[in-house]
Amino acid sequence: MYRIAADVGGTFTDIVAVDDNGHVTYAKAPSTPRDQSVGVIDGLERLAQTLGTTLDDLLPLTERIVHGMTVATNALLERKGAKVGLLTTQGHRDVVEMREGLKPERYNLRLARLDPLVPRYLRLGVRERIRADGRIETPLDEQSLDAAISVLKRAKVTSVAVCYLHAYRDDTHERQTLDALEAALPGTYVCLSSQVLPQIKEYQRVSTTVVNAYVGPLIRGYLQQLESRLVERGYTGPLLVMLSHGGVAPVDEAVRISAGTVLSGPAGGVAGARRVAAMVDVANLIPFDMGGTSSDISLIVDGNASISAEREIAHEQIALPSLDIITLGAGGGSIARAEEGGLLKVGPQSAGALPGPACYGNGGTEATVTDASVVLGYLDPEGFLGGGKKLDRVAARQALNRLGEKLKVDELRAAEGIHRVINTQMAEGIRLATVRKGVDPRRFALLGFGGAAGLHVTELARMLSLKRVVVPRVASVLSAWGMLASELRAEAVHSHIGETDRLDAGTVRRLFEDMERAGRERMESWFD
């Protein structure tokens, strides 16, 4: 029997299989941004060929499949999510626009206005009010609710976020609203703040619930599509999804908490890094994952990765527990360009999977980090992807020549400049993950993984004065490999309002027991 993981990246989809004897086999296929499930099936086909069988014969012998994806991340970055309506307490519909009263760059006078994910005409107030102590002051007004639902119905929204004031203390009104929405808008994706993030802080709760509603229908459609493709090919086991907190969950749970999938792929890398740290007996590690589109940097201290509830993706706050990962727009496909004054800039724009770097031969013409690596001789054009794809050295040189003409240097100088710039950016990202948090990176080893990290990791170590670099044999697919080392996990949160000097140990113990019971009940429901 096999256990298989599929990790969709911006450029390649990585597939890893582990058999009962612990033997690891892996394959790569180009990612397919329009429908990521196509790239997953292509990768599985290549994996089957490597194993000397067919996909139709491999899948019935597969115990489980774990999946990491970028559907939610792409939807937020590209602003291509669902058409969302927001129902909230009357007088509070502008919370998502006011945010916390501060601009992301408060001293930038030219900062463009950030448009909320939900336009104002679809943010509707409903007459109801629950006080901070959980007492119902104003019962839910059915006439007000019906009028708001009628507006959403006429607007043909595909998703609805419900976030009433203090619903984390009493979710009665949100549950009543859910019943009304299911009756009036059947098939519409609906999420309640009391189920997504039942904790204090209004803006964080509203923002997280709105993000969940924005990406939820896409996650649901994509996972259903992938499940049906797998079933058609003979797969009968569970499909598990990697979540941002580092655990895995079934499809239904991933759809319910869709905002928890924004770090689905990078979370697998951290899981893999923790496993490597244990295998090589290195307690302090800086995982550095450089792929085709971006680089992800995190921190392993004493064998553990830190969890944060202050995550922003595309300027949208997601207050769900997630691994503390810094993402940079620096990857093998990052595009280099000459700016005014002859300055060289690399990224964050990427050539992605299509057309990809010029050397891929898919129509790309702009110079990228990968093209620079080919020109400098760091990549063997005949041995790319294990010899499965040949790189076009001529196209890479032409792209670097065009860039060099603008910079007034030859192609080798241009390629060297690209590497220097991208390495400097990534070194600064590592400093951001360490020095700015009061951690001395010189006490850590640098773990390089992802398709492109091996080309840069030693130079980064020199720049940061690190003494040890670790590059695993499965470095190019470590995120997918790490997903197979991840466990089922359910997160439970609870806000308790009170004075600390009146909080006794018995109360704290009961709170944790209630959360543990809720988590266990949720996990048991996954397999009913």
Coordinates of C-alpha atoms in Angstrom, one line a residue:
M1 CA 0.0 0.0 0.0
Y2 CA 1.1 3.6 -0.7
R3 CA 0.6 6.9 1.0
I4 CA 0.7 9.8 -1.4
A5 CA 1.1 13.6 -1.0
A6 CA 0.4 16.2 -3.7
D7 CA 1.7 19.7 -3.2
V8 CA 0.7 22.4 -5.8
G9 CA 3.2 25.2 -6.2
G10 CA 3.2 28.2 -8.5
T11 CA 5.3 26.5 -11.1
F12 CA 5.4 22.8 -10.4
T13 CA 3.2 20.2 -8.7
D14 CA 5.1 17.8 -6.5
I15 CA 4.0 14.2 -5.9
V16 CA 5.5 11.9 -3.2
A17 CA 4.7 8.3 -2.5
V18 CA 5.9 6.2 0.4
D19 CA 5.3 2.4 0.5
D20 CA 4.9 0.1 3.4
N21 CA 8.7 -0.4 3.5
G22 CA 9.4 3.4 3.8
H23 CA 10.7 3.7 0.2
V24 CA 10.2 7.2 -1.2
T25 CA 9.3 7.8 -4.8
Y26 CA 8.5 11.2 -6.2
A27 CA 7.6 13.1 -9.5
K28 CA 7.0 16.6 -10.7
A29 CA 4.6 18.0 -13.2
P30 CA 3.9 21.6 -14.4
S31 CA 1.1 23.2 -12.3
T32 CA -2.1 24.1 -14.1
P33 CA -3.3 27.4 -12.6
R34 CA -6.8 27.4 -14.3
D35 CA -7.6 24.0 -12.7
Q36 CA -5.0 22.7 -10.3
S37 CA -6.6 19.2 -10.3
V38 CA -5.3 18.7 -13.8
G39 CA -1.7 19.2 -12.7
V40 CA -2.3 16.9 -9.7
I41 CA -3.6 14.1 -12.0
D42 CA -0.7 14.7 -14.4
G43 CA 1.8 14.4 -11.5
L44 CA 0.1 11.2 -10.3
E45 CA 0.4 9.8 -13.9
R46 CA 4.2 10.5 -13.9
L47 CA 4.5 9.0 -10.4
A48 CA 2.8 5.8 -11.7
Q49 CA 5.2 5.7 -14.6
T50 CA 8.2 6.0 -12.3
L51 CA 6.8 3.1 -10.2
G52 CA 6.4 1.0 -13.4
T53 CA 2.6 0.9 -13.3
T54 CA -0.5 2.9 -14.4
L55 CA -2.5 5.4 -12.4
D56 CA -5.6 3.1 -12.6
D57 CA -3.6 0.4 -10.9
L58 CA -1.8 2.6 -8.4
L59 CA -4.8 4.4 -6.9
P60 CA -6.6 1.3 -5.6
L61 CA -3.4 0.4 -3.8
T62 CA -3.2 3.9 -2.2
E63 CA -4.2 4.1 1.5
R64 CA -4.6 7.9 1.6
I65 CA -3.8 11.1 -0.3
V66 CA -2.7 14.3 1.4
H67 CA -3.0 17.5 -0.6
G68 CA -1.6 21.0 -0.3
M69 CA -2.9 23.7 -2.6
T70 CA -2.8 27.4 -3.5
V71 CA -6.4 27.9 -4.5
A72 CA -7.3 30.2 -1.5
T73 CA -4.0 32.1 -1.8
N74 CA -4.4 32.7 -5.5
A75 CA -8.0 33.9 -5.1
L76 CA -6.9 36.5 -2.5
L77 CA -3.9 37.7 -4.4
E78 CA -5.7 37.9 -7.7
R79 CA -9.0 39.1 -6.2
K80 CA -10.9 36.3 -8.0
G81 CA -13.0 34.9 -5.1
A82 CA -16.7 34.5 -4.7
K83 CA -19.3 37.3 -4.8
V84 CA -19.8 37.7 -1.1
G85 CA -22.6 39.3 1.0
L86 CA -22.1 40.3 4.7
L87 CA -24.9 40.2 7.3
T88 CA -23.9 42.0 10.5
T89 CA -25.3 43.9 13.4
Q90 CA -27.1 47.1 12.3
G91 CA -24.6 50.0 12.4
H92 CA -21.5 47.8 12.1
R93 CA -21.4 47.1 8.3
D94 CA -18.3 49.3 7.7
V95 CA -16.0 47.5 10.1
V96 CA -14.2 45.7 7.2
E97 CA -13.5 49.0 5.6
M98 CA -12.4 50.9 8.7
R99 CA -10.2 48.0 9.7
E100 CA -8.5 49.0 12.9
G101 CA -8.3 52.7 12.0
L102 CA -4.7 52.4 10.7
K103 CA -3.3 52.3 7.2
P104 CA -0.9 49.4 6.4
E105 CA 1.8 52.0 5.6
R106 CA 0.8 54.9 7.8
Y107 CA 3.5 57.3 6.5
N108 CA 2.8 56.6 2.8
L109 CA 0.7 59.5 1.6
R110 CA 0.3 57.9 -1.8
L111 CA -1.0 54.6 -0.6
A112 CA -3.9 53.4 -2.8
R113 CA -7.2 52.8 -1.0
L114 CA -7.8 49.1 -0.2
D115 CA -11.1 48.0 -1.4
P116 CA -12.9 45.5 0.9
L117 CA -13.7 42.0 -0.4
V118 CA -17.4 42.9 0.1
P119 CA -18.7 46.1 -1.6
R120 CA -20.7 48.4 0.7
Y121 CA -24.1 47.6 -1.1
L122 CA -23.7 44.0 -0.1
R123 CA -22.8 44.7 3.5
L124 CA -26.2 44.8 5.2
G125 CA -27.1 45.6 8.8
V126 CA -29.7 43.4 10.6
R127 CA -31.6 44.6 13.7
E128 CA -30.3 42.5 16.6
R129 CA -28.0 43.0 19.6
I130 CA -26.2 40.7 22.0
R131 CA -24.3 42.4 24.8
A132 CA -20.7 41.6 25.7
D133 CA -21.8 39.5 28.6
G134 CA -23.9 37.3 26.2
R135 CA -27.2 38.9 27.3
I136 CA -29.7 39.3 24.4
E137 CA -30.7 43.0 24.4
T138 CA -32.5 43.1 21.0
P139 CA -33.9 39.8 19.6
L140 CA -33.3 39.1 16.0
D141 CA -35.8 41.1 13.9
E142 CA -37.1 38.7 11.3
Q143 CA -38.5 41.5 9.1
S144 CA -35.0 43.2 9.0
L145 CA -33.4 39.8 8.3
D146 CA -35.8 39.0 5.4
A147 CA -35.2 42.4 3.8
A148 CA -31.4 41.9 3.9
I149 CA -31.7 38.4 2.5
S150 CA -33.9 39.7 -0.3
V151 CA -31.1 42.2 -1.3
L152 CA -28.5 39.4 -1.4
K153 CA -30.9 37.2 -3.4
R154 CA -31.4 39.9 -6.0
A155 CA -27.7 40.5 -6.2
K156 CA -27.1 36.8 -6.8
V157 CA -24.4 36.4 -4.3
T158 CA -22.7 33.0 -4.2
S159 CA -21.5 33.3 -0.6
V160 CA -22.7 34.9 2.6
A161 CA -20.7 35.8 5.7
V162 CA -22.6 36.3 9.0
C163 CA -20.9 38.2 11.8
Y164 CA -23.0 39.6 14.6
L165 CA -21.7 41.6 17.5
H166 CA -20.5 39.4 20.4
A167 CA -21.7 36.2 18.6
Y168 CA -18.7 34.4 20.2
R169 CA -20.6 34.7 23.6
D170 CA -24.0 33.5 22.2
D171 CA -24.5 32.3 18.6
T172 CA -28.3 32.0 18.8
H173 CA -28.9 34.8 16.3
E174 CA -26.3 33.5 13.8
R175 CA -27.8 30.1 13.9
Q176 CA -31.3 31.5 13.3
T177 CA -29.8 33.5 10.3
L178 CA -28.2 30.3 8.9
D179 CA -31.6 28.6 8.9
A180 CA -33.2 31.6 7.1
L181 CA -30.4 31.7 4.5
E182 CA -30.5 28.0 3.8
A183 CA -34.3 28.3 3.2
A184 CA -34.0 31.4 1.0
L185 CA -30.7 30.8 -0.8
P186 CA -30.3 27.0 -1.2
G187 CA -26.8 25.9 -2.4
T188 CA -25.2 29.2 -1.3
Y189 CA -22.0 28.9 0.7
V190 CA -22.7 30.3 4.2
C191 CA -20.3 30.7 7.1
L192 CA -20.9 32.0 10.6
S193 CA -18.3 33.9 12.6
S194 CA -19.2 31.8 15.7
Q195 CA -18.1 28.7 13.8
V196 CA -15.1 30.2 11.9
L197 CA -13.5 32.2 14.7
P198 CA -15.5 32.3 18.0
Q199 CA -13.3 34.8 19.8
I200 CA -13.2 38.5 20.9
K201 CA -12.0 41.3 18.6
E202 CA -14.6 42.4 16.1
Y203 CA -12.5 43.3 13.2
Q204 CA -10.4 40.2 13.2
R205 CA -13.6 38.1 13.5
V206 CA -15.3 39.9 10.7
S207 CA -12.2 39.9 8.4
T208 CA -11.6 36.2 8.9
T209 CA -15.2 35.3 8.3
V210 CA -15.3 37.4 5.1
V211 CA -12.1 35.8 3.8
N212 CA -13.6 32.4 4.6
A213 CA -16.7 33.3 2.6
Y214 CA -14.6 34.8 -0.2
V215 CA -12.6 31.6 -0.9
G216 CA -15.0 29.0 0.4
P217 CA -16.9 28.3 -2.8
L218 CA -13.7 28.0 -4.8
I219 CA -12.2 25.6 -2.3
R220 CA -15.4 23.5 -2.3
G221 CA -15.6 23.4 -6.1
Y222 CA -12.0 22.6 -6.5
L223 CA -11.9 19.8 -3.9
Q224 CA -15.1 18.2 -5.2
Q225 CA -13.6 18.3 -8.7
L226 CA -10.4 16.7 -7.5
E227 CA -12.2 14.0 -5.5
S228 CA -14.4 13.1 -8.6
R229 CA -11.3 12.8 -10.8
L230 CA -9.6 10.5 -8.3
V231 CA -12.7 8.4 -7.8
E232 CA -13.0 8.0 -11.6
R233 CA -9.5 6.6 -11.6
G234 CA -10.2 4.0 -8.9
Y235 CA -9.3 5.8 -5.7
T236 CA -11.5 4.8 -2.7
G237 CA -9.5 6.2 0.3
P238 CA -9.7 9.6 2.1
L239 CA -8.5 12.8 0.6
L240 CA -6.9 14.9 3.4
V241 CA -6.1 18.6 3.1
M242 CA -3.1 20.3 4.6
L243 CA -4.1 23.3 6.7
S244 CA -2.2 26.4 7.7
H245 CA -1.7 25.3 11.3
G246 CA 0.4 22.3 10.2
G247 CA -2.2 19.5 10.6
V248 CA -4.4 17.8 8.1
A249 CA -8.2 17.5 7.9
P250 CA -10.8 15.9 5.6
V251 CA -12.3 17.8 2.7
D252 CA -15.5 18.8 4.5
E253 CA -13.5 20.5 7.3
A254 CA -11.2 22.2 4.8
V255 CA -14.3 23.5 3.0
R256 CA -15.9 24.7 6.3
I257 CA -12.7 26.6 7.3
S258 CA -11.5 27.5 3.9
A259 CA -9.5 30.5 5.2
G260 CA -7.4 27.9 7.0
T261 CA -5.9 26.7 3.7
V262 CA -4.1 29.9 2.7
L263 CA -0.8 28.4 3.9
S264 CA -1.6 24.9 2.8
G265 CA 1.6 24.2 0.8
P266 CA 4.1 26.1 3.0
A267 CA 2.8 24.4 6.1
G268 CA 3.8 21.0 4.6
G269 CA 7.3 22.4 4.3
V270 CA 7.5 23.3 8.0
A271 CA 6.2 19.8 8.8
G272 CA 8.9 18.3 6.7
A273 CA 11.5 20.6 8.2
R274 CA 10.5 19.4 11.7
R275 CA 11.0 15.8 10.6
V276 CA 14.4 16.6 9.1
A277 CA 15.4 18.4 12.4
A278 CA 14.7 15.3 14.3
M279 CA 16.5 13.0 11.8
V280 CA 19.7 15.0 11.7
D281 CA 19.5 15.9 15.4
V282 CA 19.5 19.7 14.9
A283 CA 17.1 21.4 17.3
N284 CA 17.4 24.9 15.8
L285 CA 16.8 25.2 12.1
I286 CA 15.8 27.9 9.6
P287 CA 13.7 26.2 6.9
F288 CA 14.2 28.0 3.6
D289 CA 11.8 26.9 0.8
M290 CA 12.5 28.4 -2.6
G291 CA 10.2 27.3 -5.4
G292 CA 9.4 28.7 -8.8
T293 CA 7.2 31.6 -7.7
S294 CA 8.1 32.5 -4.0
S295 CA 10.3 31.7 -1.1
D296 CA 8.9 30.7 2.3
I297 CA 11.0 31.2 5.5
S298 CA 10.2 30.0 9.0
L299 CA 11.9 29.0 12.2
I300 CA 12.3 25.8 14.1
V301 CA 13.4 26.4 17.8
D302 CA 14.1 23.4 20.0
G303 CA 12.4 21.2 17.4
N304 CA 9.1 23.2 17.4
A305 CA 7.6 25.7 14.9
S306 CA 5.9 28.8 16.3
I307 CA 2.1 29.4 15.7
S308 CA 0.7 32.8 15.1
A309 CA -2.8 34.2 14.9
E310 CA -1.8 37.4 13.1
R311 CA -1.6 36.5 9.5
E312 CA -2.2 38.8 6.6
I313 CA -2.6 37.7 3.0
A314 CA -3.1 40.3 0.3
H315 CA -3.8 42.9 3.0
E316 CA -6.6 40.8 4.5
Q317 CA -6.3 39.7 8.1
I318 CA -6.9 36.0 8.9
A319 CA -6.8 35.5 12.7
L320 CA -6.9 31.7 12.5
P321 CA -4.0 29.8 14.2
S322 CA -1.3 29.3 11.5
L323 CA 2.4 28.5 11.3
D324 CA 4.5 31.6 11.4
I325 CA 5.8 31.7 7.9
I326 CA 7.3 34.7 6.0
T327 CA 6.6 34.6 2.2
L328 CA 8.7 36.6 -0.3
G329 CA 8.1 37.1 -4.0
A330 CA 11.4 35.5 -4.8
G331 CA 11.6 32.3 -6.8
G332 CA 13.2 30.6 -9.8
G333 CA 10.6 32.2 -12.0
S334 CA 11.0 35.7 -10.6
I335 CA 11.3 38.2 -13.5
A336 CA 14.3 40.6 -13.7
R337 CA 13.9 44.0 -15.2
A338 CA 15.9 47.2 -15.6
E339 CA 14.2 50.2 -14.0
E340 CA 14.9 53.9 -14.5
G341 CA 18.5 54.9 -13.8
G342 CA 19.8 51.5 -14.7
L343 CA 18.7 49.7 -11.5
L344 CA 18.2 46.0 -11.6
K345 CA 15.0 44.7 -9.9
V346 CA 14.1 41.0 -9.5
G347 CA 10.5 40.0 -8.6
P348 CA 8.0 39.9 -7.1
Q349 CA 6.4 39.3 -10.5
S350 CA 6.9 35.7 -11.7
A351 CA 6.7 33.9 -15.0
G352 CA 4.9 31.2 -13.2
A353 CA 4.2 27.8 -14.8
L354 CA 3.0 29.4 -18.1
P355 CA 4.9 30.7 -20.0
G356 CA 7.6 30.2 -17.4
P357 CA 11.3 31.2 -17.7
A358 CA 12.6 31.7 -21.3
C359 CA 14.7 28.5 -21.0
Y360 CA 11.5 26.4 -20.6
G361 CA 10.7 27.0 -24.2
N362 CA 7.0 27.8 -23.6
G363 CA 7.0 31.3 -25.1
G364 CA 8.6 33.1 -22.2
T365 CA 10.9 36.0 -23.2
E366 CA 11.7 37.8 -20.0
A367 CA 14.9 37.0 -18.0
T368 CA 14.3 35.1 -14.8
V369 CA 16.4 33.7 -11.9
T370 CA 16.3 30.3 -13.6
D371 CA 17.5 31.7 -16.9
A372 CA 20.4 33.3 -15.0
S373 CA 21.2 30.0 -13.4
V374 CA 21.4 28.4 -16.8
V375 CA 23.7 31.1 -18.2
L376 CA 25.9 30.9 -15.2
G377 CA 26.2 27.1 -15.5
Y378 CA 24.5 26.3 -12.2
L379 CA 21.8 24.3 -14.0
D380 CA 22.5 21.5 -16.5
P381 CA 20.1 22.0 -19.4
E382 CA 20.2 18.3 -20.1
G383 CA 19.5 17.1 -16.6
F384 CA 16.5 19.3 -15.5
L385 CA 13.7 17.4 -13.8
G386 CA 15.9 14.3 -13.8
G387 CA 16.4 14.5 -17.5
G388 CA 12.7 14.7 -18.1
K389 CA 12.9 18.2 -19.6
K390 CA 15.6 19.9 -21.6
L391 CA 16.2 23.6 -21.0
D392 CA 16.8 26.0 -23.9
R393 CA 20.2 27.6 -23.2
V394 CA 20.0 29.8 -26.3
A395 CA 16.6 31.3 -25.2
A396 CA 18.1 32.0 -21.8
R397 CA 21.1 33.8 -23.2
Q398 CA 18.8 35.8 -25.5
A399 CA 16.7 36.9 -22.6
L400 CA 19.8 37.8 -20.5
N401 CA 21.2 39.7 -23.5
R402 CA 18.1 41.8 -23.8
L403 CA 18.2 42.6 -20.2
G404 CA 22.0 43.3 -20.4
E405 CA 21.5 45.8 -23.2
K406 CA 19.2 47.9 -20.9
L407 CA 21.7 47.6 -18.0
K408 CA 24.7 48.2 -20.4
V409 CA 26.4 44.9 -19.3
D410 CA 27.0 41.6 -21.0
E411 CA 24.8 38.5 -20.4
L412 CA 27.1 37.0 -17.7
R413 CA 27.2 40.3 -15.7
A414 CA 23.4 40.5 -16.0
A415 CA 23.0 36.9 -14.8
E416 CA 25.4 37.5 -11.9
G417 CA 23.5 40.6 -10.9
I418 CA 20.2 38.7 -10.8
H419 CA 21.7 36.2 -8.4
R420 CA 23.2 38.9 -6.2
V421 CA 19.9 40.8 -6.0
I422 CA 17.7 37.7 -5.3
N423 CA 20.2 36.4 -2.7
T424 CA 20.2 39.8 -0.9
Q425 CA 16.4 39.9 -0.9
M426 CA 16.2 36.4 0.6
A427 CA 18.9 37.0 3.1
E428 CA 16.9 40.0 4.3
G429 CA 13.8 37.8 4.6
I430 CA 15.8 35.4 6.8
R431 CA 16.9 38.3 9.0
L432 CA 13.2 39.3 9.2
A433 CA 12.4 35.9 10.5
T434 CA 15.2 35.8 13.0
V435 CA 17.1 39.0 14.0
R436 CA 13.9 41.2 14.1
K437 CA 12.4 38.6 16.5
G438 CA 15.5 38.7 18.8
V439 CA 17.0 35.5 17.4
D440 CA 20.6 35.2 16.4
P441 CA 20.6 33.2 13.1
R442 CA 24.2 32.2 13.6
R443 CA 23.0 29.6 16.2
F444 CA 20.9 27.9 13.5
A445 CA 21.5 25.6 10.6
L446 CA 19.9 26.6 7.3
L447 CA 17.7 24.0 5.7
G448 CA 17.4 24.5 1.9
F449 CA 14.5 22.8 0.0
G450 CA 12.2 23.4 -2.9
G451 CA 13.1 23.3 -6.5
A452 CA 15.5 26.2 -6.5
A453 CA 16.9 26.5 -2.9
G454 CA 19.9 24.3 -3.6
L455 CA 21.3 26.9 -6.0
H456 CA 21.3 29.7 -3.4
V457 CA 21.4 28.1 0.1
T458 CA 25.2 28.1 0.5
E459 CA 25.6 31.7 -0.6
L460 CA 22.9 32.7 1.8
A461 CA 24.7 30.9 4.6
R462 CA 27.9 32.9 3.8
M463 CA 26.0 36.2 3.8
L464 CA 24.4 35.4 7.2
S465 CA 27.6 33.8 8.7
L466 CA 25.8 30.5 9.2
K467 CA 28.1 27.5 9.7
R468 CA 25.8 24.6 8.7
V469 CA 23.6 24.0 5.7
V470 CA 21.3 21.0 5.4
V471 CA 19.9 19.9 2.0
P472 CA 17.9 16.6 2.2
R473 CA 17.8 14.1 -0.6
V474 CA 14.1 14.9 -1.1
A475 CA 14.8 18.6 -1.0
S476 CA 12.9 19.4 -4.2
V477 CA 9.7 17.8 -2.9
L478 CA 10.1 18.3 0.9
S479 CA 6.8 20.1 1.3
A480 CA 4.9 17.1 -0.1
W481 CA 7.1 14.7 1.8
G482 CA 6.4 16.6 5.0
M483 CA 2.6 16.4 4.5
L484 CA 2.9 12.6 4.9
A485 CA 4.4 13.2 8.4
S486 CA 1.5 15.5 9.4
E487 CA -1.2 14.4 11.8
L488 CA -5.0 15.0 11.9
R489 CA -5.6 18.2 13.8
A490 CA -8.5 20.3 14.9
E491 CA -8.2 23.7 16.4
A492 CA -10.5 25.0 19.1
V493 CA -10.5 28.6 20.4
H494 CA -12.6 30.3 23.2
S495 CA -12.7 33.8 24.6
H496 CA -13.2 34.1 28.3
I497 CA -14.0 37.6 29.6
G498 CA -13.1 38.3 33.2
E499 CA -10.6 39.7 35.7
T500 CA -7.4 37.8 36.1
D501 CA -7.4 38.1 39.9
R502 CA -10.7 36.3 40.0
L503 CA -9.8 33.6 37.6
D504 CA -9.1 30.4 39.5
A505 CA -7.4 27.2 38.3
G506 CA -10.7 25.2 38.3
T507 CA -12.3 27.7 35.8
V508 CA -9.2 27.5 33.5
R509 CA -9.2 23.7 33.7
R510 CA -12.9 23.6 32.8
L511 CA -12.3 25.9 29.8
F512 CA -9.6 23.6 28.5
E513 CA -11.7 20.5 29.1
D514 CA -14.6 22.1 27.1
M515 CA -12.2 23.0 24.2
E516 CA -10.7 19.5 24.2
R517 CA -14.1 17.9 24.2
A518 CA -15.2 20.2 21.3
G519 CA -12.1 19.3 19.4
R520 CA -12.6 15.6 19.9
E521 CA -16.2 15.7 18.9
R522 CA -15.3 17.6 15.8
M523 CA -12.6 15.0 14.8
E524 CA -15.0 12.1 15.5
S525 CA -17.6 13.7 13.2
W526 CA -15.1 13.7 10.4
F527 CA -15.3 10.0 10.1
D528 CA -19.0 9.3 11.0

